[in-house]
Coordinates of C-alpha atoms in Angstrom, one line a residue:
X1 CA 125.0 -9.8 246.4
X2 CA 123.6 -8.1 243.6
X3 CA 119.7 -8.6 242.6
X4 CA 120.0 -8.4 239.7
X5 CA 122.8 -9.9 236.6
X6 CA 125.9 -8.4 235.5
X7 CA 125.8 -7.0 231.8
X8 CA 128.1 -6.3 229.2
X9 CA 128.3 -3.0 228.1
X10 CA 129.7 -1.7 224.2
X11 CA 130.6 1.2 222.9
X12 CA 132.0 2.7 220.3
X13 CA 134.8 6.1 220.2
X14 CA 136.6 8.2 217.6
X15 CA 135.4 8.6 213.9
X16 CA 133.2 6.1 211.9
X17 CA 134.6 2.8 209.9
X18 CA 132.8 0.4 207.8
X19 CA 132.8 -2.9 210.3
X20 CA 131.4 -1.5 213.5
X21 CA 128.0 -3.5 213.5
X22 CA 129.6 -6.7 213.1
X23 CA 131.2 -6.3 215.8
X24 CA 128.2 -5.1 217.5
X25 CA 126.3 -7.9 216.3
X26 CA 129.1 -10.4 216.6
X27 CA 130.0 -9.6 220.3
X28 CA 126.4 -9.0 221.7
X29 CA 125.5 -12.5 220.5
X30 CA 128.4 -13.9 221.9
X31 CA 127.6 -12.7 225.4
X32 CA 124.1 -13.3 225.2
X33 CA 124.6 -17.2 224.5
X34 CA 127.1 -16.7 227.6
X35 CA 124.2 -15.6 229.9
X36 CA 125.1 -11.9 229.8
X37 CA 122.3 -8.8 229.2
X38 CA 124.1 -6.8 226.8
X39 CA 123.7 -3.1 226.5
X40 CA 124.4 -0.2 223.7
X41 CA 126.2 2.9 225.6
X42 CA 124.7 5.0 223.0
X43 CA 127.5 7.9 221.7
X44 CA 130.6 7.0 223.1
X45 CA 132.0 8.2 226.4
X46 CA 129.6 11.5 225.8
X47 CA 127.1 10.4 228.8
X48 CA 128.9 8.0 231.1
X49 CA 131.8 10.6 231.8
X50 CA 129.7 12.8 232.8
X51 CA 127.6 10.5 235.1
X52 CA 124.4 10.4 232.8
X53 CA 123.7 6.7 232.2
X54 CA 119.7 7.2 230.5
X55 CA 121.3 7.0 226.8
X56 CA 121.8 3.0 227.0
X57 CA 119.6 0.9 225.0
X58 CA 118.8 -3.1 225.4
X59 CA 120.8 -5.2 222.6
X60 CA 119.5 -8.4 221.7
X61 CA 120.1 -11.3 219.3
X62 CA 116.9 -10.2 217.5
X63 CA 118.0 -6.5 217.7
X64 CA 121.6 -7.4 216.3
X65 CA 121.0 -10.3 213.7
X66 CA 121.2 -8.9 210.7
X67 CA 122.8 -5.1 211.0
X68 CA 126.2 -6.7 210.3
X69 CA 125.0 -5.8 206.5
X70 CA 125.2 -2.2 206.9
X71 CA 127.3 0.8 207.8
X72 CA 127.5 3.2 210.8
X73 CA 127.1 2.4 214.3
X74 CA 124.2 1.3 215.4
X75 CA 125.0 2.7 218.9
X76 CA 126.2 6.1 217.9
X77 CA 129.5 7.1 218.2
X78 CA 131.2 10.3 219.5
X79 CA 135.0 11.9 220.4
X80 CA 134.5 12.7 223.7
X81 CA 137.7 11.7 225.8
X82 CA 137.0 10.7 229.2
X83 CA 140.9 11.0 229.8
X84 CA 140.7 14.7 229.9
X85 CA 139.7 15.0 233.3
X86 CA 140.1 12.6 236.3
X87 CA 136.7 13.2 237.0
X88 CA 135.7 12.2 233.9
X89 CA 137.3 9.0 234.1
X90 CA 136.0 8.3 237.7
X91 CA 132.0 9.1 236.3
X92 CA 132.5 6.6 233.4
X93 CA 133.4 3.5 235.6
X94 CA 131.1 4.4 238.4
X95 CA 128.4 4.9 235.6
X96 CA 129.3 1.5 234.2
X97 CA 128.8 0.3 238.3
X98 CA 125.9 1.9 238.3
X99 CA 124.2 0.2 235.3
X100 CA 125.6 -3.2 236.7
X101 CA 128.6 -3.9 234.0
X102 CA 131.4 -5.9 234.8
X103 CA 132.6 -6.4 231.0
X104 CA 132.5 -3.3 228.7
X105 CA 133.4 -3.8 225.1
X106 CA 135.2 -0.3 223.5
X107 CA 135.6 -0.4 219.4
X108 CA 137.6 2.3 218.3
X109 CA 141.1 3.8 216.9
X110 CA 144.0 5.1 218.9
X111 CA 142.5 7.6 221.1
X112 CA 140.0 5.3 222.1
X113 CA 142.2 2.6 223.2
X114 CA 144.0 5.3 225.9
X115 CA 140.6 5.5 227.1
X116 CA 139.8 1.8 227.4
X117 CA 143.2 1.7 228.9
X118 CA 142.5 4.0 231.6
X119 CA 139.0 3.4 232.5
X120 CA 140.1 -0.4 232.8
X121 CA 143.1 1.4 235.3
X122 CA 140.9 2.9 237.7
X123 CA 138.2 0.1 237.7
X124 CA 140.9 -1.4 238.8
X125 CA 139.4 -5.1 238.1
X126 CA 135.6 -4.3 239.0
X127 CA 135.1 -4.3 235.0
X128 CA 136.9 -5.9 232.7
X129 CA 137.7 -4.0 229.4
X130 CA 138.6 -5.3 225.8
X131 CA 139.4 -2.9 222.8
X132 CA 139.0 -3.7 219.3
X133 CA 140.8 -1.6 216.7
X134 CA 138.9 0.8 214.2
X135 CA 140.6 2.7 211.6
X136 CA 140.0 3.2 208.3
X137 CA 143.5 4.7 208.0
X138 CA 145.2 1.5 209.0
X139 CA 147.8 3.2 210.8
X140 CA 147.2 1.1 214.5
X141 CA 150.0 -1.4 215.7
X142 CA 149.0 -4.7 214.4
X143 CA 151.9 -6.8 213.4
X144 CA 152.8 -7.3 210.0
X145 CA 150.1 -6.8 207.2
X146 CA 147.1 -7.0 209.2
X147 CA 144.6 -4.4 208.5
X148 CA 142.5 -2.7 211.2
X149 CA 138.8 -3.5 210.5
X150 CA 137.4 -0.7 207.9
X151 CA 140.4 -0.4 206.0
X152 CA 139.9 -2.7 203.1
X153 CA 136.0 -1.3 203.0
X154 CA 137.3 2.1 202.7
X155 CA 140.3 1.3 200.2
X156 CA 137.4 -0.3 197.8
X157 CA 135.2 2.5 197.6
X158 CA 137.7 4.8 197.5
X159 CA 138.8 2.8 194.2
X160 CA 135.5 3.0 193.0
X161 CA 135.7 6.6 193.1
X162 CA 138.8 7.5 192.1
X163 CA 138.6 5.0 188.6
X164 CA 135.9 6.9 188.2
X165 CA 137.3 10.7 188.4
X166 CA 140.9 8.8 186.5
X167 CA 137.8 8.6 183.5
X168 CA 136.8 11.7 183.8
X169 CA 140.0 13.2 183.7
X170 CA 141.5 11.7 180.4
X171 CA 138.1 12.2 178.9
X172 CA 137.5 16.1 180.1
X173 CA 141.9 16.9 179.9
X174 CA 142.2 18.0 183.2
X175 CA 143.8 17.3 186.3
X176 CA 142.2 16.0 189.6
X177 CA 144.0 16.7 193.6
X178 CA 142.5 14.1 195.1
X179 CA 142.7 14.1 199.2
X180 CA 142.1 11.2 201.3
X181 CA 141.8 10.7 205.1
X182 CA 145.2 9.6 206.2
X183 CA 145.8 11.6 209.8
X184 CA 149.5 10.4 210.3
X185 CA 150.3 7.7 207.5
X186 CA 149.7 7.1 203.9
X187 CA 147.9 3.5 203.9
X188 CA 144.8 4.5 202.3
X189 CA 146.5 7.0 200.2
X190 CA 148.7 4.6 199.0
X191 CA 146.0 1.9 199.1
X192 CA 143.8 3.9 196.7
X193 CA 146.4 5.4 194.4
X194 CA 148.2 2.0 193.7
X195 CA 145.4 -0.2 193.1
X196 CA 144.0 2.3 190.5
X197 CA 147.3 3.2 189.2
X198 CA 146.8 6.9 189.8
X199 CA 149.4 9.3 188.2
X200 CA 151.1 9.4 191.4
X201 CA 150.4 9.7 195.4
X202 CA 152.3 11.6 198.1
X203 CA 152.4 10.1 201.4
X204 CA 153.9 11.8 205.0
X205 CA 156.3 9.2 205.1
X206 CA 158.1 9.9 202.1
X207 CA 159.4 12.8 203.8
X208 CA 161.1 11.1 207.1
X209 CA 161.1 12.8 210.0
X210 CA 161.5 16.1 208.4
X211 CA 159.0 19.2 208.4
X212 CA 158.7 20.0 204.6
X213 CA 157.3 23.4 202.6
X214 CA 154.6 23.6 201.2
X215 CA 156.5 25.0 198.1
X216 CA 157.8 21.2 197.8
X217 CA 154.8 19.5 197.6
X218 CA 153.6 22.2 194.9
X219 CA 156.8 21.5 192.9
X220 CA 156.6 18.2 193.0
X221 CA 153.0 18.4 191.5
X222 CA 154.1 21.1 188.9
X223 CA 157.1 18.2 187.8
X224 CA 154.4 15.7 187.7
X225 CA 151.8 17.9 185.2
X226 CA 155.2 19.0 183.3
X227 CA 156.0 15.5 182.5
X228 CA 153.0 14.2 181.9
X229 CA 152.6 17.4 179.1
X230 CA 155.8 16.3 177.2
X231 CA 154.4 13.7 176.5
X232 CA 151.1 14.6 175.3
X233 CA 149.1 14.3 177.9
X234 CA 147.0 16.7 179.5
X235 CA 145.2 14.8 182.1
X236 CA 146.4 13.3 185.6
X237 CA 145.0 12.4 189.1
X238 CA 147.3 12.9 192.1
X239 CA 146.3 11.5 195.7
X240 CA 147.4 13.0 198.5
X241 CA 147.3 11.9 202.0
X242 CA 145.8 14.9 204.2
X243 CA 148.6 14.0 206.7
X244 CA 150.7 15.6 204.3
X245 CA 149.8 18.7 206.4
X246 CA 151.1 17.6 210.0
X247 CA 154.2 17.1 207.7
X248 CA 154.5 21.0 206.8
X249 CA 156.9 23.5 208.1
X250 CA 155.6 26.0 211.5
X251 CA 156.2 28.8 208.8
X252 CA 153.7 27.4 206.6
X253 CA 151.4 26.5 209.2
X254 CA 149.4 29.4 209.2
X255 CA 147.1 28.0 207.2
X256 CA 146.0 26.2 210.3
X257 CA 145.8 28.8 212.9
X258 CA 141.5 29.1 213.5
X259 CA 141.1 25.4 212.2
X260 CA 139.3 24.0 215.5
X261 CA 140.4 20.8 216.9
X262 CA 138.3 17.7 218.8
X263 CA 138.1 16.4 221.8
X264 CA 141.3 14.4 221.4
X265 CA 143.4 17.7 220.5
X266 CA 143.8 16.4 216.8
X267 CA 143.3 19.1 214.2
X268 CA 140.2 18.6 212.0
X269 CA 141.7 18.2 208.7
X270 CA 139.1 17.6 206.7
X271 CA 138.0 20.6 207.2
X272 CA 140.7 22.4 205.6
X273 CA 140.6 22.6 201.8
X274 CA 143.7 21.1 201.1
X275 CA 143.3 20.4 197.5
X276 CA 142.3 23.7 196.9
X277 CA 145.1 25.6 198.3
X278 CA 147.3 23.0 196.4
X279 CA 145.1 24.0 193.4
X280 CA 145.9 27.6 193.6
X281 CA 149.4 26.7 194.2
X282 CA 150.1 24.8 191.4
X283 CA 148.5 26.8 189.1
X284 CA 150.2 30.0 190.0
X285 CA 153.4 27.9 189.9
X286 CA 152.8 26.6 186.3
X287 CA 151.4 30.5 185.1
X288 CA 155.5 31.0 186.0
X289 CA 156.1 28.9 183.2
X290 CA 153.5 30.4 180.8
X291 CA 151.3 27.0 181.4
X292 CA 147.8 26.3 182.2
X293 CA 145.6 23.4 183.1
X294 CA 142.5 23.0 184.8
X295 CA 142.5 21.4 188.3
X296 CA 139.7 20.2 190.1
X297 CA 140.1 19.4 193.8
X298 CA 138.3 16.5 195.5
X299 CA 137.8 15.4 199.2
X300 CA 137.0 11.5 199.6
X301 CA 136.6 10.4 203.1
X302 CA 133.8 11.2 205.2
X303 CA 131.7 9.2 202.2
X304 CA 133.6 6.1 202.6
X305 CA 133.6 5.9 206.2
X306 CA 129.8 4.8 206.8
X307 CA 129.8 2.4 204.0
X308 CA 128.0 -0.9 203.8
X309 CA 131.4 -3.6 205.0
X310 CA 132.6 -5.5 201.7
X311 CA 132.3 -8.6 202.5
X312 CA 136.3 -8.9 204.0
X313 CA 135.4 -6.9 206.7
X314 CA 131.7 -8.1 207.5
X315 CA 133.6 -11.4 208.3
X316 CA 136.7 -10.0 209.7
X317 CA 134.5 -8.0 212.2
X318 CA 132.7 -10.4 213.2
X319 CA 135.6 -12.9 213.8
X320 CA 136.9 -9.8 216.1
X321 CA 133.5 -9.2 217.9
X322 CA 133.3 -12.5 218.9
X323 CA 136.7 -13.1 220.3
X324 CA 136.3 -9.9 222.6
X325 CA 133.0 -11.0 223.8
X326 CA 134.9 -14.9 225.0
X327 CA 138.0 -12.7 225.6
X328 CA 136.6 -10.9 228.6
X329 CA 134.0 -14.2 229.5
X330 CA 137.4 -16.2 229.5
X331 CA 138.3 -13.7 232.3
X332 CA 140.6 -11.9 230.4
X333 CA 140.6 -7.9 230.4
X334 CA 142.9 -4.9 229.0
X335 CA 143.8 -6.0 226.0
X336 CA 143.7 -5.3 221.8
X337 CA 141.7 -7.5 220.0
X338 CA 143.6 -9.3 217.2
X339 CA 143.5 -12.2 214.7
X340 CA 146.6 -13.1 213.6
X341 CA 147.1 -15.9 211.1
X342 CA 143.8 -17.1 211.6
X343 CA 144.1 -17.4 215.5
X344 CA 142.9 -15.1 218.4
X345 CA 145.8 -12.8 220.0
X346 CA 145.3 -11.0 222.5
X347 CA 147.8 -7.9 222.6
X348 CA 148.0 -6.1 226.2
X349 CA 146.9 -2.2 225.8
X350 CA 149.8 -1.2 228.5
X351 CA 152.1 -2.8 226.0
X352 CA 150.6 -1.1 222.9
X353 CA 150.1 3.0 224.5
X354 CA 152.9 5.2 223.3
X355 CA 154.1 6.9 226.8
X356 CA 154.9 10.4 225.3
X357 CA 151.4 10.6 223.1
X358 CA 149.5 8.2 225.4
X359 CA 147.7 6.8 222.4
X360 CA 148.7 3.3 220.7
X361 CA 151.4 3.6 218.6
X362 CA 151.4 4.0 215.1
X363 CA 151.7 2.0 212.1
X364 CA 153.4 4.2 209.0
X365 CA 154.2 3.0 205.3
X366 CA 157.7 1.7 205.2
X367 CA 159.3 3.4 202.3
X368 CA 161.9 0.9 202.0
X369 CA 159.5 -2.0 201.3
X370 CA 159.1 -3.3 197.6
X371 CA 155.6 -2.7 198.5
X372 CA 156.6 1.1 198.0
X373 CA 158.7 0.3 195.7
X374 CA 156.4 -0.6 193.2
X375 CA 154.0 1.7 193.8
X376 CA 157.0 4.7 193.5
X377 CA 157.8 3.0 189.7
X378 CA 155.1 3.2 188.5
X379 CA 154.4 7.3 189.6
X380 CA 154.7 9.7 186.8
X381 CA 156.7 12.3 188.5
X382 CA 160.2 14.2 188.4
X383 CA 163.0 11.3 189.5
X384 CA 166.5 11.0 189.9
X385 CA 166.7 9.3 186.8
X386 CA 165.2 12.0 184.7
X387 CA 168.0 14.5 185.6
X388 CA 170.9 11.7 184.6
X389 CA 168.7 11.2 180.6
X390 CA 169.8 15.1 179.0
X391 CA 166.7 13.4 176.0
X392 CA 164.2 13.5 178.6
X393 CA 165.5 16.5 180.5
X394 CA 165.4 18.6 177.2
X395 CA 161.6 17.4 176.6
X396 CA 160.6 18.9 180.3
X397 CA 162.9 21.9 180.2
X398 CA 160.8 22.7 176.3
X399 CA 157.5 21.9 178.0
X400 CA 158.3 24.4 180.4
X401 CA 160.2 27.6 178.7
X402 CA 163.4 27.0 179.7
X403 CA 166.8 26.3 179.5
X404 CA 168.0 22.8 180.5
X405 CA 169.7 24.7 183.3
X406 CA 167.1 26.5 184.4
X407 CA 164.9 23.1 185.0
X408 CA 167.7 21.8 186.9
X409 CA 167.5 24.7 189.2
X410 CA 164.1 24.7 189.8
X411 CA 163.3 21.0 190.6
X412 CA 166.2 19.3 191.1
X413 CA 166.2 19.7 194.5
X414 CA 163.0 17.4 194.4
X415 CA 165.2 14.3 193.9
X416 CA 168.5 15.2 195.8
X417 CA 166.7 16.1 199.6
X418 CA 164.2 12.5 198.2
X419 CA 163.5 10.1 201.0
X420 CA 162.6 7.4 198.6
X421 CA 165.6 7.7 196.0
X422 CA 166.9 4.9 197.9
X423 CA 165.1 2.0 196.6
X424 CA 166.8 0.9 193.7
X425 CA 165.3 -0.5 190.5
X426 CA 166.1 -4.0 191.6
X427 CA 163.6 -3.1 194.0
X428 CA 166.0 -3.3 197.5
X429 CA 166.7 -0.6 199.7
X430 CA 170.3 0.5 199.6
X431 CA 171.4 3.0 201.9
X432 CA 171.1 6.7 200.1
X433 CA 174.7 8.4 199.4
X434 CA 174.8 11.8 199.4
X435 CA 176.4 13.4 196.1
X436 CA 180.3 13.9 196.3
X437 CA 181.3 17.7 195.1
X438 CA 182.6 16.6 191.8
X439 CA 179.0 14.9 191.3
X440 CA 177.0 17.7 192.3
X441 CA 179.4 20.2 189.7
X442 CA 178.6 17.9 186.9
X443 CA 174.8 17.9 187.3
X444 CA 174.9 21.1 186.9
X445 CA 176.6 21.4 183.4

């Protein structure tokens, strides 16, 4: 028998999200009152998979009271994936043995569950793992509406940002490209841009499944300043998701070659200046049409991802923190954190991991939702609906030089290869039919 207790052991994995010290706090406090020692893994799986077990530091009630109020981890936090290497995974749980855990706590997004996943594999019942869910994108798969922890934090300052720069743009006549984080789906794109009623916001999943040019997303930006001109205006703010880019043809991926990636094998991409290879894009693509307008690009991410909670998540955390803690005291282990209507569910991790990606599978914006819907209406942009009014066609076409013809040509296409031209205006999905011959002939007249 072992002189001396078991502990608990937390850690956190992946990128930073407003929440993670309410958890902390939450779950160290939990386990105290259940007899435990609790310990910090400081940075992630950075030192434990590689058999270094010195960066841990002593949590306590006293320690852990109060930093539920603020940002960050107060752990640390890193990428390193234990799940690279066999190895790896065998130094992390006999460095959890070593340091006498038997319950170890992980808080992070996809990537980190398939770690929590594995390590609880090989301990094979020696330590008992529970996950909780970070991700400012929302994109993990939680039933239904619930957010991951983070989410709503990040959606509000984004907000606060964005209403700001929506100001500065009507009162300076410009337009603003503003990029959000968003690796695979549009949440917090689409979170942002329809609370503040932005001009309009591009999502992935407005594309399908299909690889898209870039040329598209420029000409669907060019429609957008073009019909916002005729009718007077000069300004606009477009969000765009930065997942827009895993969306974009292999011809046009280039762009991407030297961009380095993380531990995870995820591109870093916010470190490619999306917004301002749209910006010189767009404005080349307007000069074609003897126009101008000043576009300012703008990044918003890495700012709203070490916020103080709002006060949704400092309470949602918290709720999550502790049910992990009696989750894994309960005896339970391998499982997903979630509250669900108010009531602890515990969702199995071998249930959640994709096979193919081995990560948890992901949550996208359904298109076909009147949750869309909305959002879609209210987008100033080039529609299907445009093309049918010849009044509001010949306004465009004049803003932009041409013939009423010659619009058609270059951005009709925008609405006839549309995902989302679907949704009808009594707001119901209806399954898209493709123009007959005869139809597509008369558009053209």
């Amino acid at each position: 028998m072992s002189l001396f207790p078991k502990r608990t052991a937390i850690l956190v994995g992946g990128g930073p999200a407003p929440g993670i010290n309410s958890v902390i706090g939450a779950a160290t406090i939990r386990a105290i009152l259940s007899g435990s020692e609790v310990i910090g893994i400081q940075d992630g799986f950075k030192w434990i998979m590689r058999g270094d077990i010195s960066h841990v530091i002593p949590l306590t009630i006293e320690s852990v009271s109060r930093i539920h109020f603020r940002g960050g981890s107060h752990i640390g936090i890193s990428r390193d994936n234990p799940t690279k290497d066999e190895k790896f995974l065998e130094n992390t749980v006999s460095s959890l043995l070593r340091l006498n855990v038997d319950k170890l706590i992980t808080i992070g997004g996809d990537d980190t569950a398939y770690s929590a996943f594995r390590v609880e594999q090989v301990a094979n019942g020696r330590v008992r793992v529970a996950h909780v869910p970070k991700t400012i994108d929302n994109d993990l798969d939680l039933p239904g509406t619930i957010s991951t922890f983070g989410f709503q934090t990040a959606r509000h300052l984004g907000v606060e940002i964005v209403k700001n720069i929506m100001t500065d743009a009507k009162t300076t006549s410009r337009w603003y490209f503003v990029v959000t984080m968003g690796r695979k789906a549009g949440h917090l794109a689409l979170g942002i841009g329809k609370a503040c009623g932005a001009t309009l916001t591009l999502i992935p999943e407005e594309f399908g499944n299909k690889k898209i040019k870039l040329k598209r997303i420029v000409d669907i930006l060019v429609g957008a300043i073009i019909k916002r001109m005729s009718y007077g205006r000069q300004d606009g703010v477009a969000i765009l998701a930065e997942g827009l880019l895993e969306k974009l043809d292999p011809n046009d991926f280039e762009l991407l070659m030297n961009v380095e990636k993380d531990a995870h094998d995820n591109i870093r991409l916010a470190e490619i200046s999306f917004g301002e290879i749209l910006k010189r894009r767009v404005q080349d693509r307007l000069a074609e049409f003897g126009l101008k307008t000043t576009i300012v690009a703008k990044n918003i991410g890495y700012e709203l991802r070490c916020a103080d909670p709002i006060p949704f998540d400092m309470e949602y955390c918290r709720d999550l923190g502790f049910m992990a803690a009696k989750f894994l005291f309960d005896g339970g282990s391998g499982a997903l954190i979630s509250i669900q209507d108010g009531r602890f569910v515990p969702m199995m991790l071998k249930k959640k991991i994709d096979p193919k990606t081995k990560r948890m599978k992901i949550r996208m914006v359904d298109v076909k939702s009147e949750y869309y819907h909305v959002a879609y209406r209210y987008m100033i942009r080039l529609k299907a609906e445009d093309f049918d009014d010849p009044h509001e066609l010949a306004k465009y076409a004049a803003t932009a030089g041409v013939g009423l013809d010659e619009f058609r040509k270059q951005f009709e296409y925008l609405v006839d290869e549309s995902e989302v031209e679907h949704i009808g205006d009594d707001g119901i999905a209806h399954e898209k039919v493709e123009a007959t011959p005869a139809k597509k002939a008369t558009k053209g007249q």
